[in-house]
Amino acid sequence: MEWFLGFGIAGLIVLALSLVFDGVLESIGGGLDGSLSLPVIAGFVSALGFTGAIATGAAGAGAVVATLTGIAAGALVGWATWRFSRALLRDGGAPAPRGEDLTGTSGAVVTAIPAGGYGEVLLYLAGQPVKYAAKAAAPVERGAEVWVESVLSATSVTVRPVER
């Protein structure tokens, strides 16, 4: 029974270390990933150990029966951990927003745009306010609503005033 408890505790320690040192242990372990990640291995070892300890202590099972029961429980817990981690890491299929996604969106001028020069506009990218340098064909005053015509660079756009 002590061996089984040792396996259970060792699995919990490996799980705690893999959570605390998030990618460090994976790089030491040769890049274990997917179905052989450290949380999956830790779940398997813990379930094997604690189930084996319960089988020997509470049910009075022998070492072979307790080991087989522990392996079955460990496989179930390891599989559940793998499925849960895949669900958490799923990206949802939506690509990350890019600057090109700004074309056609509206915003507000926060620093007046002079003729032939740059001002600043406040735009929303993926729901987050972002300030961009902005050029316009004609001067645009502060507070005016504008449409993005094109993206010049990662930090600048061309805009035109919204006509109502």
PDB file of C-alpha atoms in Angstrom:
ATOM      1  CA  MET A   1       0.000   0.000   0.000  1.00  0.00           C
ATOM      2  CA  GLU A   2       2.907   2.382   0.679  1.00  0.00           C
ATOM      3  CA  TRP A   3       4.089   2.021  -2.919  1.00  0.00           C
ATOM      4  CA  PHE A   4       0.666   2.994  -4.215  1.00  0.00           C
ATOM      5  CA  LEU A   5       0.496   6.027  -1.936  1.00  0.00           C
ATOM      6  CA  GLY A   6       3.988   6.990  -3.089  1.00  0.00           C
ATOM      7  CA  PHE A   7       2.863   6.863  -6.728  1.00  0.00           C
ATOM      8  CA  GLY A   8      -0.211   8.943  -5.929  1.00  0.00           C
ATOM      9  CA  ILE A   9       1.791  11.606  -4.105  1.00  0.00           C
ATOM     10  CA  ALA A  10       4.497  11.627  -6.793  1.00  0.00           C
ATOM     11  CA  GLY A  11       1.841  12.207  -9.453  1.00  0.00           C
ATOM     12  CA  LEU A  12       0.432  15.157  -7.507  1.00  0.00           C
ATOM     13  CA  ILE A  13       3.920  16.632  -7.109  1.00  0.00           C
ATOM     14  CA  VAL A  14       4.604  16.322 -10.849  1.00  0.00           C
ATOM     15  CA  LEU A  15       1.223  17.944 -11.574  1.00  0.00           C
ATOM     16  CA  ALA A  16       1.936  20.843  -9.197  1.00  0.00           C
ATOM     17  CA  LEU A  17       5.399  21.355 -10.670  1.00  0.00           C
ATOM     18  CA  SER A  18       4.046  21.296 -14.229  1.00  0.00           C
ATOM     19  CA  LEU A  19       1.507  23.969 -13.302  1.00  0.00           C
ATOM     20  CA  VAL A  20       3.981  26.168 -11.410  1.00  0.00           C
ATOM     21  CA  PHE A  21       6.818  25.927 -13.931  1.00  0.00           C
ATOM     22  CA  ASP A  22       4.479  25.978 -16.964  1.00  0.00           C
ATOM     23  CA  GLY A  23       6.717  25.023 -19.932  1.00  0.00           C
ATOM     24  CA  VAL A  24      10.048  24.563 -18.207  1.00  0.00           C
ATOM     25  CA  LEU A  25       9.474  20.918 -17.279  1.00  0.00           C
ATOM     26  CA  GLU A  26       8.138  20.097 -20.751  1.00  0.00           C
ATOM     27  CA  SER A  27      11.381  21.330 -22.318  1.00  0.00           C
ATOM     28  CA  ILE A  28      13.420  19.238 -19.859  1.00  0.00           C
ATOM     29  CA  GLY A  29      11.238  16.205 -20.545  1.00  0.00           C
ATOM     30  CA  GLY A  30      12.117  16.181 -24.247  1.00  0.00           C
ATOM     31  CA  GLY A  31       9.138  18.194 -25.432  1.00  0.00           C
ATOM     32  CA  LEU A  32       6.340  15.952 -24.204  1.00  0.00           C
ATOM     33  CA  ASP A  33       3.159  17.169 -25.763  1.00  0.00           C
ATOM     34  CA  GLY A  34      -0.381  16.093 -26.546  1.00  0.00           C
ATOM     35  CA  SER A  35      -1.320  12.705 -25.169  1.00  0.00           C
ATOM     36  CA  LEU A  36       2.001  12.428 -23.293  1.00  0.00           C
ATOM     37  CA  SER A  37       2.056  15.860 -21.653  1.00  0.00           C
ATOM     38  CA  LEU A  38       3.120  16.133 -18.015  1.00  0.00           C
ATOM     39  CA  PRO A  39      -0.412  16.769 -16.694  1.00  0.00           C
ATOM     40  CA  VAL A  40      -1.639  13.618 -18.464  1.00  0.00           C
ATOM     41  CA  ILE A  41       1.236  11.558 -17.060  1.00  0.00           C
ATOM     42  CA  ALA A  42       0.728  13.060 -13.599  1.00  0.00           C
ATOM     43  CA  GLY A  43      -2.999  12.273 -13.707  1.00  0.00           C
ATOM     44  CA  PHE A  44      -2.310   8.699 -14.755  1.00  0.00           C
ATOM     45  CA  VAL A  45       0.312   8.106 -12.032  1.00  0.00           C
ATOM     46  CA  SER A  46      -1.818   9.742  -9.313  1.00  0.00           C
ATOM     47  CA  ALA A  47      -4.931   7.786 -10.229  1.00  0.00           C
ATOM     48  CA  LEU A  48      -2.958   4.537 -10.430  1.00  0.00           C
ATOM     49  CA  GLY A  49      -1.421   5.163  -7.021  1.00  0.00           C
ATOM     50  CA  PHE A  50      -4.480   6.327  -5.116  1.00  0.00           C
ATOM     51  CA  THR A  51      -6.803   3.755  -6.698  1.00  0.00           C
ATOM     52  CA  GLY A  52      -4.300   1.004  -5.931  1.00  0.00           C
ATOM     53  CA  ALA A  53      -4.038   2.229  -2.327  1.00  0.00           C
ATOM     54  CA  ILE A  54      -7.821   2.242  -1.964  1.00  0.00           C
ATOM     55  CA  ALA A  55      -8.087  -1.225  -3.523  1.00  0.00           C
ATOM     56  CA  THR A  56      -5.509  -2.715  -1.139  1.00  0.00           C
ATOM     57  CA  GLY A  57      -6.537  -0.796   1.982  1.00  0.00           C
ATOM     58  CA  ALA A  58     -10.330  -0.693   1.766  1.00  0.00           C
ATOM     59  CA  ALA A  59     -11.121  -3.705  -0.405  1.00  0.00           C
ATOM     60  CA  GLY A  60      -8.269  -5.934   0.716  1.00  0.00           C
ATOM     61  CA  ALA A  61      -7.267  -6.679  -2.880  1.00  0.00           C
ATOM     62  CA  GLY A  62      -3.899  -8.185  -3.706  1.00  0.00           C
ATOM     63  CA  ALA A  63      -1.104  -6.323  -5.445  1.00  0.00           C
ATOM     64  CA  VAL A  64      -1.965  -7.619  -8.933  1.00  0.00           C
ATOM     65  CA  VAL A  65      -5.683  -6.740  -8.704  1.00  0.00           C
ATOM     66  CA  ALA A  66      -4.872  -3.344  -7.157  1.00  0.00           C
ATOM     67  CA  THR A  67      -2.341  -2.615  -9.912  1.00  0.00           C
ATOM     68  CA  LEU A  68      -4.770  -3.575 -12.689  1.00  0.00           C
ATOM     69  CA  THR A  69      -7.512  -1.480 -11.081  1.00  0.00           C
ATOM     70  CA  GLY A  70      -5.090   1.431 -10.741  1.00  0.00           C
ATOM     71  CA  ILE A  71      -4.011   1.140 -14.371  1.00  0.00           C
ATOM     72  CA  ALA A  72      -7.647   1.225 -15.515  1.00  0.00           C
ATOM     73  CA  ALA A  73      -8.385   4.277 -13.346  1.00  0.00           C
ATOM     74  CA  GLY A  74      -5.133   5.941 -14.448  1.00  0.00           C
ATOM     75  CA  ALA A  75      -5.977   5.415 -18.112  1.00  0.00           C
ATOM     76  CA  LEU A  76      -9.406   6.947 -17.570  1.00  0.00           C
ATOM     77  CA  VAL A  77      -8.018   9.974 -15.708  1.00  0.00           C
ATOM     78  CA  GLY A  78      -5.179  10.420 -18.226  1.00  0.00           C
ATOM     79  CA  TRP A  79      -7.647  10.353 -21.124  1.00  0.00           C
ATOM     80  CA  ALA A  80      -9.964  12.844 -19.364  1.00  0.00           C
ATOM     81  CA  THR A  81      -7.020  15.167 -18.671  1.00  0.00           C
ATOM     82  CA  TRP A  82      -5.946  15.007 -22.304  1.00  0.00           C
ATOM     83  CA  ARG A  83      -9.484  15.783 -23.561  1.00  0.00           C
ATOM     84  CA  PHE A  84      -9.903  18.631 -21.061  1.00  0.00           C
ATOM     85  CA  SER A  85      -6.567  20.212 -21.991  1.00  0.00           C
ATOM     86  CA  ARG A  86      -7.434  19.999 -25.707  1.00  0.00           C
ATOM     87  CA  ALA A  87     -10.740  21.746 -25.037  1.00  0.00           C
ATOM     88  CA  LEU A  88      -8.984  24.514 -23.103  1.00  0.00           C
ATOM     89  CA  LEU A  89      -6.367  25.087 -25.804  1.00  0.00           C
ATOM     90  CA  ARG A  90      -8.800  25.074 -28.719  1.00  0.00           C
ATOM     91  CA  ASP A  91      -8.581  28.418 -30.516  1.00  0.00           C
ATOM     92  CA  GLY A  92     -12.215  28.477 -31.620  1.00  0.00           C
ATOM     93  CA  GLY A  93     -11.329  28.813 -35.292  1.00  0.00           C
ATOM     94  CA  ALA A  94     -11.434  32.628 -35.311  1.00  0.00           C
ATOM     95  CA  PRO A  95      -8.229  34.213 -36.581  1.00  0.00           C
ATOM     96  CA  ALA A  96      -6.567  36.969 -34.602  1.00  0.00           C
ATOM     97  CA  PRO A  97      -7.539  40.453 -35.780  1.00  0.00           C
ATOM     98  CA  ARG A  98      -5.108  42.214 -38.098  1.00  0.00           C
ATOM     99  CA  GLY A  99      -4.606  45.842 -39.004  1.00  0.00           C
ATOM    100  CA  GLU A 100      -6.131  45.225 -42.445  1.00  0.00           C
ATOM    101  CA  ASP A 101      -9.404  44.469 -40.667  1.00  0.00           C
ATOM    102  CA  LEU A 102      -9.680  48.201 -39.911  1.00  0.00           C
ATOM    103  CA  THR A 103     -10.526  49.144 -43.508  1.00  0.00           C
ATOM    104  CA  GLY A 104     -14.125  50.336 -43.586  1.00  0.00           C
ATOM    105  CA  THR A 105     -14.463  50.857 -39.842  1.00  0.00           C
ATOM    106  CA  SER A 106     -15.358  54.142 -38.195  1.00  0.00           C
ATOM    107  CA  GLY A 107     -13.524  56.047 -35.520  1.00  0.00           C
ATOM    108  CA  ALA A 108     -13.082  59.471 -33.992  1.00  0.00           C
ATOM    109  CA  VAL A 109     -10.348  62.050 -34.478  1.00  0.00           C
ATOM    110  CA  VAL A 110      -8.489  62.697 -31.193  1.00  0.00           C
ATOM    111  CA  THR A 111      -5.796  64.985 -32.624  1.00  0.00           C
ATOM    112  CA  ALA A 112      -6.783  67.208 -35.563  1.00  0.00           C
ATOM    113  CA  ILE A 113      -5.517  66.058 -38.950  1.00  0.00           C
ATOM    114  CA  PRO A 114      -3.863  68.934 -40.891  1.00  0.00           C
ATOM    115  CA  ALA A 115      -3.728  69.079 -44.695  1.00  0.00           C
ATOM    116  CA  GLY A 116      -0.798  66.962 -45.851  1.00  0.00           C
ATOM    117  CA  GLY A 117       0.093  65.914 -42.302  1.00  0.00           C
ATOM    118  CA  TYR A 118      -0.728  63.396 -39.637  1.00  0.00           C
ATOM    119  CA  GLY A 119      -3.206  63.507 -36.777  1.00  0.00           C
ATOM    120  CA  GLU A 120      -4.532  60.754 -34.537  1.00  0.00           C
ATOM    121  CA  VAL A 121      -7.720  58.715 -34.583  1.00  0.00           C
ATOM    122  CA  LEU A 122      -9.207  56.325 -32.053  1.00  0.00           C
ATOM    123  CA  LEU A 123     -10.324  53.061 -33.651  1.00  0.00           C
ATOM    124  CA  TYR A 124     -11.563  49.767 -32.238  1.00  0.00           C
ATOM    125  CA  LEU A 125      -9.728  46.576 -33.140  1.00  0.00           C
ATOM    126  CA  ALA A 126     -11.337  43.401 -31.734  1.00  0.00           C
ATOM    127  CA  GLY A 127     -13.340  45.557 -29.347  1.00  0.00           C
ATOM    128  CA  GLN A 128     -10.272  47.293 -27.927  1.00  0.00           C
ATOM    129  CA  PRO A 129      -9.608  51.011 -28.433  1.00  0.00           C
ATOM    130  CA  VAL A 130      -6.374  51.640 -30.347  1.00  0.00           C
ATOM    131  CA  LYS A 131      -4.901  54.998 -31.345  1.00  0.00           C
ATOM    132  CA  TYR A 132      -3.507  55.278 -34.885  1.00  0.00           C
ATOM    133  CA  ALA A 133      -1.699  58.004 -36.779  1.00  0.00           C
ATOM    134  CA  ALA A 134      -3.999  59.205 -39.544  1.00  0.00           C
ATOM    135  CA  LYS A 135      -3.741  61.071 -42.849  1.00  0.00           C
ATOM    136  CA  ALA A 136      -6.625  62.596 -44.776  1.00  0.00           C
ATOM    137  CA  ALA A 137      -7.024  64.297 -48.153  1.00  0.00           C
ATOM    138  CA  ALA A 138      -8.436  67.407 -46.445  1.00  0.00           C
ATOM    139  CA  PRO A 139      -8.043  68.786 -42.902  1.00  0.00           C
ATOM    140  CA  VAL A 140     -10.254  67.074 -40.295  1.00  0.00           C
ATOM    141  CA  GLU A 141     -10.963  68.664 -36.931  1.00  0.00           C
ATOM    142  CA  ARG A 142     -10.825  67.031 -33.514  1.00  0.00           C
ATOM    143  CA  GLY A 143     -13.942  65.042 -32.566  1.00  0.00           C
ATOM    144  CA  ALA A 144     -15.040  64.373 -36.159  1.00  0.00           C
ATOM    145  CA  GLU A 145     -16.225  60.895 -37.072  1.00  0.00           C
ATOM    146  CA  VAL A 146     -14.117  59.264 -39.809  1.00  0.00           C
ATOM    147  CA  TRP A 147     -14.019  56.106 -41.940  1.00  0.00           C
ATOM    148  CA  VAL A 148     -10.807  54.191 -42.531  1.00  0.00           C
ATOM    149  CA  GLU A 149     -10.069  54.065 -46.256  1.00  0.00           C
ATOM    150  CA  SER A 150      -6.806  52.125 -46.125  1.00  0.00           C
ATOM    151  CA  VAL A 151      -4.091  50.890 -43.799  1.00  0.00           C
ATOM    152  CA  LEU A 152      -0.741  52.545 -44.485  1.00  0.00           C
ATOM    153  CA  SER A 153       1.321  50.641 -41.902  1.00  0.00           C
ATOM    154  CA  ALA A 154       0.913  48.832 -38.596  1.00  0.00           C
ATOM    155  CA  THR A 155       0.409  52.203 -36.872  1.00  0.00           C
ATOM    156  CA  SER A 156      -1.100  54.524 -39.484  1.00  0.00           C
ATOM    157  CA  VAL A 157      -4.232  54.732 -41.628  1.00  0.00           C
ATOM    158  CA  THR A 158      -5.821  56.937 -44.258  1.00  0.00           C
ATOM    159  CA  VAL A 159      -9.257  58.268 -43.291  1.00  0.00           C
ATOM    160  CA  ARG A 160     -12.081  60.380 -44.701  1.00  0.00           C
ATOM    161  CA  PRO A 161     -14.733  62.288 -42.762  1.00  0.00           C
ATOM    162  CA  VAL A 162     -18.160  60.709 -42.430  1.00  0.00           C
ATOM    163  CA  GLU A 163     -20.707  62.810 -44.340  1.00  0.00           C
ATOM    164  CA  ARG A 164     -24.216  62.890 -42.883  1.00  0.00           C
TER     165      ARG A 164
END
